[in-house]
Amino acid sequence: MRIGIVVVMLASLLMLPAGARAATQVFMWPSQFSYGTPSGTFGWNATNLGVRFGPALGPVEFGTMLYYGPLSNVSFAGSPLSGYSGQVVGGETGLRLGLGAGPIGFGAFAGYGGFVFNARGPVASDVVLLSSLGFRLGFDARMTVAPGVTLRGSWTALSGLSNRADIAMSSPAIAAQHTGSGSGSEFNVGVTFSPLPLVTAFAEYRSGTFLTNWSGGTLTSSSYSGYFLGVQFRF
């Protein structure tokens, strides 16, 4: 299902009618994650680099966002995990309906996305795989406060999350596989600056939390946060 959604979104880029608009964003997202599992909470930092691209036809916008970041400061239950390295890969795809009048605009959006954390330790058998994928439903708003300067924000409901934790560590000695479902929310606040008609720089803060009800009855909390810094090109 997830592969099918991405294929449809990419195909839409090649089937745009005349007059459609498109945009591409490149961004950096230094982030902090905390992921709760029945075995304990994992934490890590990642400086993610990513791209978002998609077409727009009238008020309807399609978008696909992908990012990748190497891990640092990996921890478990509040203690550093020495010798662990890896990456987090994530993204989302969806569509947005926007309405605006003058300096004020609103939008509603729906999509699907999440992330996968993969880390390996100093021993060949040390592997930790964590993932969270689900639906994203929300709304956003913007307000132009000066020529070329716009404030914007959004709120997103994370629903139908499918979460997984596959853990094999030698120190501390843990071997477990957990699956669960969850839900949560996310918010973004930021500012954009357009020095040129087709170029926009942006800085945002993103923060999200979600709860997971793991098979077996354990309930855990997870969170992530960080700043988005990037540039958008329209064509």
CSV table of C-alpha atoms in Angstrom, one decimal:
chain,number,residue,atom,x,y,z
A,1,MET,CA,0.0,0.0,0.0
A,2,ARG,CA,2.8,2.5,1.0
A,3,ILE,CA,4.7,1.7,-2.3
A,4,GLY,CA,1.5,2.2,-4.3
A,5,ILE,CA,0.9,5.6,-2.8
A,6,VAL,CA,4.4,6.8,-3.6
A,7,VAL,CA,4.2,5.5,-7.2
A,8,VAL,CA,0.9,7.4,-7.7
A,9,MET,CA,2.4,10.6,-6.4
A,10,LEU,CA,5.5,10.3,-8.6
A,11,ALA,CA,3.3,9.5,-11.6
A,12,SER,CA,1.3,12.6,-11.0
A,13,LEU,CA,4.4,14.7,-11.6
A,14,LEU,CA,4.7,13.3,-15.1
A,15,MET,CA,1.0,13.8,-16.0
A,16,LEU,CA,0.6,17.5,-15.1
A,17,PRO,CA,-1.7,19.5,-17.4
A,18,ALA,CA,-0.5,22.7,-18.9
A,19,GLY,CA,-0.7,25.6,-16.4
A,20,ALA,CA,0.0,23.4,-13.4
A,21,ARG,CA,2.6,24.7,-10.9
A,22,ALA,CA,5.3,22.7,-9.1
A,23,ALA,CA,7.7,23.3,-6.3
A,24,THR,CA,10.8,21.6,-4.7
A,25,GLN,CA,12.1,22.2,-1.2
A,26,VAL,CA,15.5,21.2,0.1
A,27,PHE,CA,15.9,21.3,3.9
A,28,MET,CA,18.0,20.4,6.9
A,29,TRP,CA,16.3,19.1,10.1
A,30,PRO,CA,18.5,18.7,13.2
A,31,SER,CA,16.2,16.6,15.4
A,32,GLN,CA,15.9,14.8,18.7
A,33,PHE,CA,13.9,11.5,19.1
A,34,SER,CA,12.7,9.6,22.0
A,35,TYR,CA,11.0,6.2,21.2
A,36,GLY,CA,9.4,4.2,24.0
A,37,THR,CA,9.2,0.4,23.9
A,38,PRO,CA,8.2,-2.2,26.4
A,39,SER,CA,11.9,-3.0,26.8
A,40,GLY,CA,12.9,0.6,27.5
A,41,THR,CA,13.1,4.0,25.8
A,42,PHE,CA,15.6,4.7,23.0
A,43,GLY,CA,16.9,8.2,22.3
A,44,TRP,CA,19.0,9.6,19.5
A,45,ASN,CA,19.9,12.8,17.6
A,46,ALA,CA,20.0,13.0,13.8
A,47,THR,CA,20.8,15.8,11.4
A,48,ASN,CA,18.4,15.0,8.6
A,49,LEU,CA,18.8,16.2,5.1
A,50,GLY,CA,15.7,16.0,2.8
A,51,VAL,CA,13.7,17.1,-0.2
A,52,ARG,CA,10.0,17.7,-0.7
A,53,PHE,CA,8.6,18.0,-4.2
A,54,GLY,CA,5.2,18.0,-5.9
A,55,PRO,CA,2.8,19.7,-8.3
A,56,ALA,CA,-0.2,22.0,-7.6
A,57,LEU,CA,-3.3,22.4,-9.8
A,58,GLY,CA,-5.4,25.3,-8.6
A,59,PRO,CA,-6.0,25.0,-4.9
A,60,VAL,CA,-5.0,21.3,-4.8
A,61,GLU,CA,-1.3,20.5,-4.0
A,62,PHE,CA,0.3,17.1,-4.1
A,63,GLY,CA,3.6,16.4,-2.2
A,64,THR,CA,6.1,13.8,-1.3
A,65,MET,CA,8.8,14.4,1.3
A,66,LEU,CA,11.9,12.2,2.0
A,67,TYR,CA,14.7,12.6,4.5
A,68,TYR,CA,17.8,10.8,5.7
A,69,GLY,CA,20.0,11.4,8.7
A,70,PRO,CA,23.0,9.6,10.4
A,71,LEU,CA,22.6,8.9,14.1
A,72,SER,CA,24.4,10.4,17.0
A,73,ASN,CA,24.1,10.2,20.8
A,74,VAL,CA,22.2,6.9,20.8
A,75,SER,CA,20.9,6.0,24.3
A,76,PHE,CA,18.8,3.4,26.0
A,77,ALA,CA,16.9,3.9,29.2
A,78,GLY,CA,18.8,7.1,29.8
A,79,SER,CA,22.3,5.7,29.3
A,80,PRO,CA,24.5,6.1,26.2
A,81,LEU,CA,24.8,3.0,23.9
A,82,SER,CA,28.5,3.0,23.2
A,83,GLY,CA,29.6,2.0,19.7
A,84,TYR,CA,26.1,2.2,18.1
A,85,SER,CA,25.7,3.9,14.7
A,86,GLY,CA,23.1,3.9,12.0
A,87,GLN,CA,20.5,6.1,10.4
A,88,VAL,CA,16.9,7.3,10.4
A,89,VAL,CA,15.0,7.4,7.1
A,90,GLY,CA,11.6,8.9,6.8
A,91,GLY,CA,9.1,10.7,4.7
A,92,GLU,CA,5.5,11.4,3.9
A,93,THR,CA,3.2,11.7,0.9
A,94,GLY,CA,-0.2,13.4,0.6
A,95,LEU,CA,-2.4,16.1,-0.7
A,96,ARG,CA,-3.5,19.6,0.5
A,97,LEU,CA,-6.4,21.8,-0.3
A,98,GLY,CA,-5.7,25.5,0.2
A,99,LEU,CA,-7.9,28.6,0.4
A,100,GLY,CA,-6.7,32.1,0.8
A,101,ALA,CA,-7.8,35.7,0.6
A,102,GLY,CA,-5.2,38.5,0.6
A,103,PRO,CA,-2.6,38.1,3.3
A,104,ILE,CA,-4.4,35.2,5.1
A,105,GLY,CA,-4.6,31.6,3.9
A,106,PHE,CA,-5.8,28.3,5.3
A,107,GLY,CA,-5.4,24.7,4.2
A,108,ALA,CA,-6.4,21.1,5.1
A,109,PHE,CA,-4.3,18.1,4.2
A,110,ALA,CA,-4.2,14.3,4.4
A,111,GLY,CA,-1.4,11.8,3.9
A,112,TYR,CA,0.7,8.9,5.0
A,113,GLY,CA,4.2,8.8,6.5
A,114,GLY,CA,6.6,8.0,9.2
A,115,PHE,CA,10.2,6.9,9.9
A,116,VAL,CA,12.5,3.9,10.3
A,117,PHE,CA,15.4,3.8,12.8
A,118,ASN,CA,18.2,1.3,12.2
A,119,ALA,CA,21.2,1.0,14.4
A,120,ARG,CA,24.0,-1.5,14.8
A,121,GLY,CA,26.3,-2.0,17.8
A,122,PRO,CA,29.9,-3.0,18.5
A,123,VAL,CA,29.0,-6.7,18.3
A,124,ALA,CA,27.8,-8.1,14.9
A,125,SER,CA,24.6,-9.4,16.5
A,126,ASP,CA,23.6,-6.0,18.0
A,127,VAL,CA,20.8,-4.6,15.9
A,128,VAL,CA,17.9,-2.3,16.8
A,129,LEU,CA,15.1,-1.5,14.3
A,130,LEU,CA,12.3,0.9,15.3
A,131,SER,CA,9.6,2.2,13.0
A,132,SER,CA,6.4,4.2,13.1
A,133,LEU,CA,4.1,4.6,10.1
A,134,GLY,CA,0.6,6.0,9.9
A,135,PHE,CA,-1.9,8.5,8.6
A,136,ARG,CA,-1.5,12.3,8.9
A,137,LEU,CA,-4.6,14.6,8.9
A,138,GLY,CA,-4.4,18.2,9.7
A,139,PHE,CA,-4.8,21.9,8.9
A,140,ASP,CA,-2.5,24.9,8.5
A,141,ALA,CA,-2.7,28.7,8.3
A,142,ARG,CA,-0.5,31.5,7.1
A,143,MET,CA,-0.4,35.3,7.5
A,144,THR,CA,1.7,37.7,5.5
A,145,VAL,CA,3.1,40.3,7.9
A,146,ALA,CA,5.4,42.3,5.6
A,147,PRO,CA,6.3,42.2,1.9
A,148,GLY,CA,7.9,38.8,1.3
A,149,VAL,CA,7.5,37.7,5.0
A,150,THR,CA,4.9,35.2,6.1
A,151,LEU,CA,4.1,33.5,9.4
A,152,ARG,CA,2.7,30.0,9.2
A,153,GLY,CA,1.7,27.1,11.4
A,154,SER,CA,0.1,23.7,11.3
A,155,TRP,CA,-1.4,21.0,13.5
A,156,THR,CA,-1.5,17.3,12.5
A,157,ALA,CA,-3.3,14.3,13.9
A,158,LEU,CA,-1.2,11.1,13.7
A,159,SER,CA,-3.6,8.2,13.5
A,160,GLY,CA,-3.6,4.5,12.7
A,161,LEU,CA,0.1,4.3,13.6
A,162,SER,CA,1.7,0.9,13.0
A,163,ASN,CA,4.8,0.7,15.3
A,164,ARG,CA,7.4,-1.9,15.6
A,165,ALA,CA,10.5,-2.5,17.7
A,166,ASP,CA,13.0,-5.3,16.9
A,167,ILE,CA,15.7,-5.4,19.5
A,168,ALA,CA,18.8,-7.6,19.8
A,169,MET,CA,21.5,-6.2,22.2
A,170,SER,CA,24.3,-8.0,24.0
A,171,SER,CA,24.8,-5.2,26.7
A,172,PRO,CA,22.3,-4.9,28.2
A,173,ALA,CA,21.2,-8.3,27.2
A,174,ILE,CA,17.8,-7.9,25.5
A,175,ALA,CA,16.2,-9.9,22.6
A,176,ALA,CA,12.6,-8.8,21.9
A,177,GLN,CA,10.2,-8.1,19.1
A,178,HIS,CA,7.3,-5.8,19.8
A,179,THR,CA,4.4,-4.6,17.6
A,180,GLY,CA,1.7,-2.1,18.5
A,181,SER,CA,-0.7,0.6,17.4
A,182,GLY,CA,-0.8,4.2,18.3
A,183,SER,CA,-1.9,7.8,17.8
A,184,GLY,CA,-0.6,11.3,18.5
A,185,SER,CA,-0.2,14.8,17.2
A,186,GLU,CA,2.3,17.2,15.7
A,187,PHE,CA,2.7,21.0,15.3
A,188,ASN,CA,4.8,23.3,13.2
A,189,VAL,CA,5.4,27.0,13.6
A,190,GLY,CA,7.7,29.1,11.4
A,191,VAL,CA,8.4,32.0,9.1
A,192,THR,CA,9.1,32.3,5.4
A,193,PHE,CA,11.0,35.0,3.5
A,194,SER,CA,10.8,35.4,-0.3
A,195,PRO,CA,13.8,37.4,-1.6
A,196,LEU,CA,12.9,36.5,-5.2
A,197,PRO,CA,9.5,35.8,-6.9
A,198,LEU,CA,10.2,32.1,-7.2
A,199,VAL,CA,12.5,31.5,-4.2
A,200,THR,CA,11.4,31.2,-0.6
A,201,ALA,CA,13.6,30.6,2.5
A,202,PHE,CA,11.9,29.1,5.6
A,203,ALA,CA,12.7,28.3,9.2
A,204,GLU,CA,10.2,26.2,11.2
A,205,TYR,CA,10.0,24.3,14.5
A,206,ARG,CA,8.4,20.9,14.5
A,207,SER,CA,7.4,18.9,17.5
A,208,GLY,CA,5.4,15.7,17.8
A,209,THR,CA,4.3,13.1,20.4
A,210,PHE,CA,2.5,9.7,20.1
A,211,LEU,CA,1.4,6.9,22.3
A,212,THR,CA,1.8,3.3,21.5
A,213,ASN,CA,-0.4,0.5,22.8
A,214,TRP,CA,2.0,-2.5,22.4
A,215,SER,CA,0.7,-6.1,22.1
A,216,GLY,CA,0.8,-7.4,25.7
A,217,GLY,CA,-0.8,-4.2,27.1
A,218,THR,CA,2.2,-1.9,27.7
A,219,LEU,CA,1.6,1.8,26.9
A,220,THR,CA,4.5,4.0,26.0
A,221,SER,CA,5.1,7.6,24.9
A,222,SER,CA,7.4,8.8,22.2
A,223,SER,CA,8.4,12.2,20.9
A,224,TYR,CA,10.5,14.1,18.4
A,225,SER,CA,11.4,17.8,17.8
A,226,GLY,CA,13.7,20.0,15.9
A,227,TYR,CA,14.1,22.9,13.5
A,228,PHE,CA,13.5,22.9,9.7
A,229,LEU,CA,15.8,25.1,7.7
A,230,GLY,CA,15.5,25.2,4.0
A,231,VAL,CA,14.7,26.8,0.6
A,232,GLN,CA,11.8,26.3,-1.8
A,233,PHE,CA,12.0,26.8,-5.6
A,234,ARG,CA,8.8,27.2,-7.6
A,235,PHE,CA,8.6,26.7,-11.3
